[in-house]
């Protein structure tokens, strides 16, 4: 009797919940919840499984080896679910599914016993909540069978997927096929028809199949007569498949972008595929490696990630800001302003056809073909201060001498207005039917009629007017308020139109002149923006009812003053701030967001909508102007460069303006020759060379029997185009493990250093590898030298003119000799497997695979690496980073973060211990840490109590940031987070402190010395009442006192913190 679907969730920490969405309140409520954790059982080695009976009578969970949990399904609001545990004879259960067509809930399971796999069924007795004896034992099934697909009524039964085979089972009958097209492991399925006659299957290489159960009517009802598998085409590597309706399906991928696809009844002739890809949904995961670089030299880093797997692999460039895509570029010096015009009536054309360019002493009018033209009624011998289309199909040009009203369609000058007593116009602006003109301290308000200009009012202010704006319009496209900025007293005034009555005077403070002013409506809020002469933007929230300003804030947009202009993105009005750091200002979640533009400098801007350049912007810089389109207004922009082969590592080299990546592609055996499965980056590079072979005896038994092999390459990528420039193919079974750009002592050249390992199946760990020194110049790779090492080169770091290398359990320092060879200076052996290295000065942080982190120091005088201290927790490390001289950050394989700090105790024994001081459950598997920030550091209000910025990338494709807070700031923000966790109700009855507690197989600890930034920023989304609830009881430390915190205090702090990412 439910009106909508419910959602059942099982988490990795054995919590379960049933959720419902309430559309009327737009909220998620918890219908049921529970904790399914056992104290002593052994976690399942084959993964967690949660399934729901087709009749919604019972839920079955496989969480521990040898046990099943059964939960009778009784729904109520916030009802706690209780499970019964039942012992299973089968320990290695690979899959469990509920079957259709039984009076009592019945499960089928595949399990492994020895070298074989078997399937059997169990009936669940609901009355006694018992797991009955199996009703049917199918015995041995397909080799490497791993997946059950339950078939619904009327056919019922189950399909079993194995390695290269598909079978259908019902009672004692079975059907088997081994389709030749089924070469790779099936990863997921999606049912197409409600009667279960068609299923979509996806394999591990991104191929999509249709499995058809051929049904026929017999005396016993509808039965499955045969199975048929059809290859449809290629998609992203599927992790889940959901058939929607009308031939549309969603391909969810954890290895690349997810996709919305459409299935066709006939193949496309060019590709022989039945699939149309309708839309891609960006997924950065898995992020295997990444680098933070400032490609545009604007003081803002971009993040370049190695994302995806196999054919879905790509480089992703993440940029925080807005991009302008250039369509035209015209070189023209000394432009003083730019405006768009439509010179014909709107009934004839809605497109702009002229750009007005202002120069010192004259103006120029450029038509659609960017050729100089004339406009009847405009004065091209005067410098234009403002130009626009206005009411009644008219145009206005404002110069230092006059306001000229001209008609469209060549009607010429209609009327001219000049300031009295021969005064000159210093500042001006206009709307559809209104004009504001300033002459020194005099302000004039004019209205536009059909063929006439009428002066309505004027006022003399105390000081000269520096800037004017009437951008804020009402529903009738009329401005009711004029904003002006004044010289001398550095103030902003709001004046009521049409009588120019002063409503408000606001001192801007300091001795910097306001140079541009604007009133703009963002969503339902009105803001006053004032651009100061030093590049600072001051902004206020305007209350038009009380005629007051509130929430003064400031942001630095550069070192020169900004010019503010409005433009529309869709139907939303945004602001473009022209400066040496051009910025787009928009609102998101009720707060202003400042996004940098990917241009080095913009002096003036005008929207431009012509036939040749629709929905564009015209932007003026020092050397001319460009016409381009603007990105969708959003916080993060992602550029994708497909590589089509897995990328393990990346390094950037400034000198050659390139990236080096380590890639792996697969080749298959065809006619006794290995051939690529598809084109990829290493094959498309114009310059390709083979690695010199030092040891001819590398043939192993693998080579004689392998049907496919991996080809490892070093590929050099141009940093601007991201095109492959050159590729070096490594030897057979030589894997690229690490790559860095490095300069050596007493050598002016910059090199790429590549660490490798020879990987053979019979070896427990690599026993041989190479350090290869490469030089990239003139588009080609030059192999300088190679140093053989006794293991895998897991990590390398440029280290004080030398090379620091981790090889299996050893960390070594190598020196670059005059004859361009590497010699080992010293080494440190006290590790299990040293997989991560970070350095600062002479200090070395080592991340061990199984023994957490340790801190060493290189003593060049003694030529040794000395162990300073070690963290004794048995953490399995996934990434490490140095926060500062005394603090260190680590990520471990149970999705946790932790920090360690050097012990300042006087005891020598205690100083050798590196204690854990902070723990936090991130819920993401971190692969890489990098110092850097995606935000240009230009916000004046970011306090000194926020230091550093460490970015991280995860397997799921998440990018995050970790910063250090001063003690007073941390104490306050932690108190806010604690209050928020009580005000914001979590779904599933999972408490926030439980979710963020450090958790692995050995221990659970409360979160310590970390604060959840995502939770803190939820404060901005609260209602005023909930904000006040959070503020109640909190205190804040100011310069000279500790006082109760207000909502405004919390808002200011949270907004400041939100700008650091």
XYZ file of C-alpha atoms in Angstrom, residues 90-374:
285
model
C 28.672 -22.938 2.787
C 31.485 -20.557 3.716
C 32.634 -19.082 0.395
C 29.307 -17.695 -0.832
C 29.799 -15.664 -4.029
C 26.254 -14.503 -4.753
C 22.796 -14.692 -3.205
C 19.488 -13.805 -4.859
C 15.792 -14.195 -4.037
C 13.917 -16.337 -6.582
C 10.466 -15.676 -8.010
C 7.463 -18.000 -8.082
C 7.644 -19.538 -4.581
C 4.961 -19.306 -1.900
C 7.609 -18.722 0.753
C 10.681 -16.485 0.229
C 13.389 -18.619 -1.360
C 17.041 -17.774 -1.954
C 19.528 -19.245 -4.405
C 23.242 -19.031 -3.696
C 26.459 -19.828 -5.519
C 29.317 -21.019 -3.358
C 32.829 -22.311 -3.830
C 34.117 -25.591 -2.407
C 37.612 -26.576 -3.401
C 38.125 -25.840 -7.084
C 34.457 -26.099 -8.041
C 31.365 -23.948 -7.706
C 27.887 -25.076 -6.764
C 24.362 -23.673 -6.515
C 21.584 -24.548 -4.105
C 18.385 -22.978 -2.773
C 16.968 -22.395 0.716
C 13.387 -21.710 1.719
C 12.768 -19.145 4.473
C 10.007 -20.048 6.907
C 8.500 -16.702 7.893
C 6.364 -18.046 10.748
C 9.317 -19.483 12.604
C 11.788 -17.004 11.124
C 13.909 -19.996 10.192
C 16.139 -20.967 7.288
C 14.698 -24.270 6.113
C 16.513 -27.093 4.435
C 17.490 -26.439 0.853
C 14.650 -27.393 -1.436
C 16.901 -27.971 -4.416
C 20.593 -28.640 -4.835
C 21.689 -27.925 -8.391
C 25.132 -29.325 -7.714
C 28.126 -28.237 -9.719
C 27.535 -25.283 -12.033
C 29.596 -23.341 -14.581
C 33.315 -22.916 -14.146
C 33.929 -19.657 -12.281
C 30.176 -19.025 -11.946
C 29.776 -15.839 -9.909
C 26.438 -14.156 -10.708
C 22.783 -15.158 -10.377
C 20.057 -13.345 -12.318
C 16.608 -14.217 -10.928
C 13.948 -14.535 -13.626
C 10.486 -13.196 -12.683
C 7.096 -14.673 -13.468
C 5.824 -16.238 -15.644
C 9.021 -18.173 -16.494
C 10.777 -17.975 -13.108
C 14.064 -19.811 -12.547
C 17.566 -18.315 -12.539
C 20.286 -17.416 -15.038
C 23.853 -18.139 -13.936
C 26.766 -16.246 -15.460
C 30.143 -17.957 -15.592
C 33.469 -17.501 -17.356
C 32.477 -17.605 -21.023
C 29.185 -19.387 -20.404
C 25.574 -18.577 -19.531
C 23.062 -21.085 -18.138
C 19.400 -21.085 -17.221
C 18.159 -23.272 -14.348
C 14.632 -24.153 -13.287
C 13.917 -27.124 -11.089
C 15.918 -29.987 -12.597
C 16.062 -28.533 -16.101
C 18.834 -26.379 -17.494
C 19.951 -24.685 -20.716
C 23.595 -23.847 -21.451
C 25.273 -21.630 -24.055
C 28.893 -20.602 -24.601
C 28.641 -17.617 -26.959
C 31.932 -16.765 -28.701
C 31.291 -13.042 -28.199
C 31.432 -13.508 -24.401
C 35.183 -13.123 -23.940
C 35.406 -11.040 -20.779
C 33.895 -11.144 -17.301
C 30.357 -9.790 -16.953
C 30.245 -7.098 -14.270
C 26.540 -6.249 -13.989
C 23.090 -6.703 -15.468
C 19.852 -4.775 -15.864
C 16.425 -6.260 -16.536
C 14.636 -4.799 -19.568
C 11.181 -6.428 -19.519
C 8.981 -7.001 -16.500
C 8.497 -10.628 -17.593
C 12.259 -11.168 -17.624
C 12.735 -12.190 -21.237
C 15.506 -9.620 -21.923
C 18.510 -8.484 -19.892
C 21.317 -6.024 -20.559
C 24.752 -7.359 -19.604
C 27.943 -5.278 -19.322
C 31.465 -6.706 -19.305
C 34.730 -5.458 -17.815
C 35.831 -3.914 -21.132
C 32.712 -1.802 -21.605
C 30.900 -4.019 -24.107
C 27.112 -4.181 -23.803
C 25.086 -7.302 -24.607
C 21.431 -8.214 -24.752
C 20.603 -11.613 -23.215
C 17.317 -12.919 -24.618
C 15.404 -15.715 -22.941
C 13.426 -17.300 -25.778
C 10.076 -18.250 -24.269
C 7.250 -20.470 -25.505
C 3.889 -21.640 -24.230
C 3.732 -25.256 -23.087
C 1.199 -27.394 -21.212
C 2.833 -26.374 -17.918
C 2.776 -22.679 -18.831
C 5.359 -20.315 -20.271
C 8.837 -21.850 -20.258
C 12.301 -20.782 -21.427
C 13.206 -22.694 -24.564
C 16.582 -21.193 -25.418
C 19.109 -18.451 -24.612
C 20.516 -15.950 -27.082
C 23.258 -13.336 -26.520
C 23.545 -10.344 -28.859
C 26.394 -7.823 -28.843
C 24.970 -4.277 -28.948
C 28.012 -2.001 -28.851
C 30.447 -0.227 -26.552
C 29.714 1.968 -23.540
C 31.682 3.068 -20.502
C 32.830 0.137 -18.377
C 29.596 -0.575 -16.531
C 29.324 -0.985 -12.757
C 25.525 -0.900 -12.873
C 22.865 -0.953 -15.586
C 19.349 0.409 -15.161
C 16.867 0.128 -17.976
C 14.600 3.170 -17.810
C 11.902 3.073 -20.507
C 11.334 3.601 -24.214
C 14.723 2.070 -25.135
C 16.670 4.329 -22.743
C 19.129 2.893 -20.224
C 21.534 4.348 -17.670
C 25.073 2.978 -17.505
C 26.602 3.696 -14.110
C 30.408 3.489 -14.202
C 33.031 3.652 -11.474
C 35.783 3.376 -14.130
C 34.789 6.374 -16.262
C 31.891 8.664 -17.084
C 28.395 7.307 -16.536
C 26.113 7.470 -19.562
C 22.519 7.769 -20.692
C 22.125 5.604 -23.794
C 19.401 4.813 -26.299
C 19.046 1.372 -27.835
C 18.211 1.229 -31.533
C 16.440 -1.534 -33.418
C 19.040 -1.449 -36.204
C 22.790 -0.794 -36.073
C 24.456 2.443 -37.148
C 26.241 1.657 -40.406
C 29.527 3.413 -39.518
C 30.069 1.702 -36.150
C 27.835 -1.373 -36.405
C 26.519 -0.417 -32.964
C 22.949 -0.456 -31.702
C 23.763 2.229 -29.102
C 23.405 6.008 -29.183
C 25.105 7.815 -26.304
C 22.693 10.595 -25.356
C 24.586 12.146 -22.449
C 27.750 11.653 -20.402
C 27.851 12.277 -16.645
C 31.281 13.289 -15.418
C 33.087 10.912 -13.062
C 36.708 11.609 -12.102
C 37.179 8.214 -10.493
C 39.313 6.439 -9.924
C 41.870 9.243 -9.439
C 45.106 7.266 -9.527
C 47.483 10.245 -9.445
C 47.350 14.006 -9.913
C 49.474 17.173 -10.032
C 48.676 20.777 -9.127
C 50.052 23.268 -11.694
C 49.534 26.911 -12.666
C 49.288 26.504 -16.425
C 48.045 30.037 -17.159
C 50.516 31.816 -14.841
C 47.698 33.700 -13.154
C 48.416 32.604 -9.611
C 45.679 29.979 -9.723
C 46.436 26.272 -9.795
C 44.695 23.707 -11.925
C 44.492 20.073 -10.974
C 45.440 17.503 -13.618
C 44.243 14.023 -12.678
C 44.916 10.555 -14.045
C 41.338 9.300 -14.094
C 39.505 6.209 -15.254
C 40.576 2.703 -16.200
C 41.393 1.059 -19.520
C 39.519 2.482 -22.484
C 37.790 4.966 -20.114
C 41.121 6.389 -18.914
C 41.696 10.101 -19.412
C 43.448 13.185 -18.179
C 41.077 15.610 -16.451
C 41.985 19.263 -15.938
C 40.036 20.769 -13.050
C 39.808 24.541 -12.967
C 37.983 26.586 -10.387
C 36.431 29.429 -12.332
C 34.799 30.330 -15.623
C 36.250 29.766 -19.078
C 35.926 32.009 -22.128
C 36.008 30.134 -25.424
C 37.509 32.474 -28.006
C 35.676 32.803 -31.329
C 37.411 35.880 -32.787
C 40.414 38.023 -31.869
C 41.104 41.515 -33.265
C 44.367 43.376 -32.572
C 43.641 47.035 -31.794
C 45.522 49.116 -29.227
C 44.289 51.743 -26.753
C 40.577 50.874 -26.679
C 38.851 52.908 -23.933
C 35.438 51.210 -23.983
C 33.167 48.833 -25.892
C 29.367 48.662 -26.343
C 27.021 46.632 -28.523
C 24.344 48.123 -30.770
C 21.482 46.984 -32.965
C 21.147 49.579 -35.741
C 17.868 48.251 -37.181
C 14.417 48.030 -35.648
C 13.731 45.081 -33.353
C 10.907 44.019 -35.689
C 13.522 43.509 -38.422
C 16.206 41.789 -36.357
C 16.885 40.937 -32.739
C 20.626 40.594 -33.341
C 23.344 43.099 -32.482
C 25.177 44.195 -35.611
C 27.688 46.838 -34.446
C 30.342 47.133 -31.740
C 31.111 50.696 -30.660
C 34.798 51.130 -29.794
C 35.954 54.226 -27.941
C 39.460 55.669 -28.266
C 41.086 58.782 -26.885
C 39.590 61.592 -28.977
C 37.415 59.509 -31.319
C 35.134 56.488 -31.704
C 34.933 53.619 -34.163
C 31.952 51.521 -35.176
C 32.584 47.925 -36.346
C 29.898 45.995 -38.228
C 29.171 42.286 -38.472
C 32.197 41.509 -40.601
C 34.385 43.426 -38.126
C 34.789 46.250 -40.641
C 34.561 49.921 -39.740
C 31.178 51.448 -40.497
C 29.185 54.638 -39.863
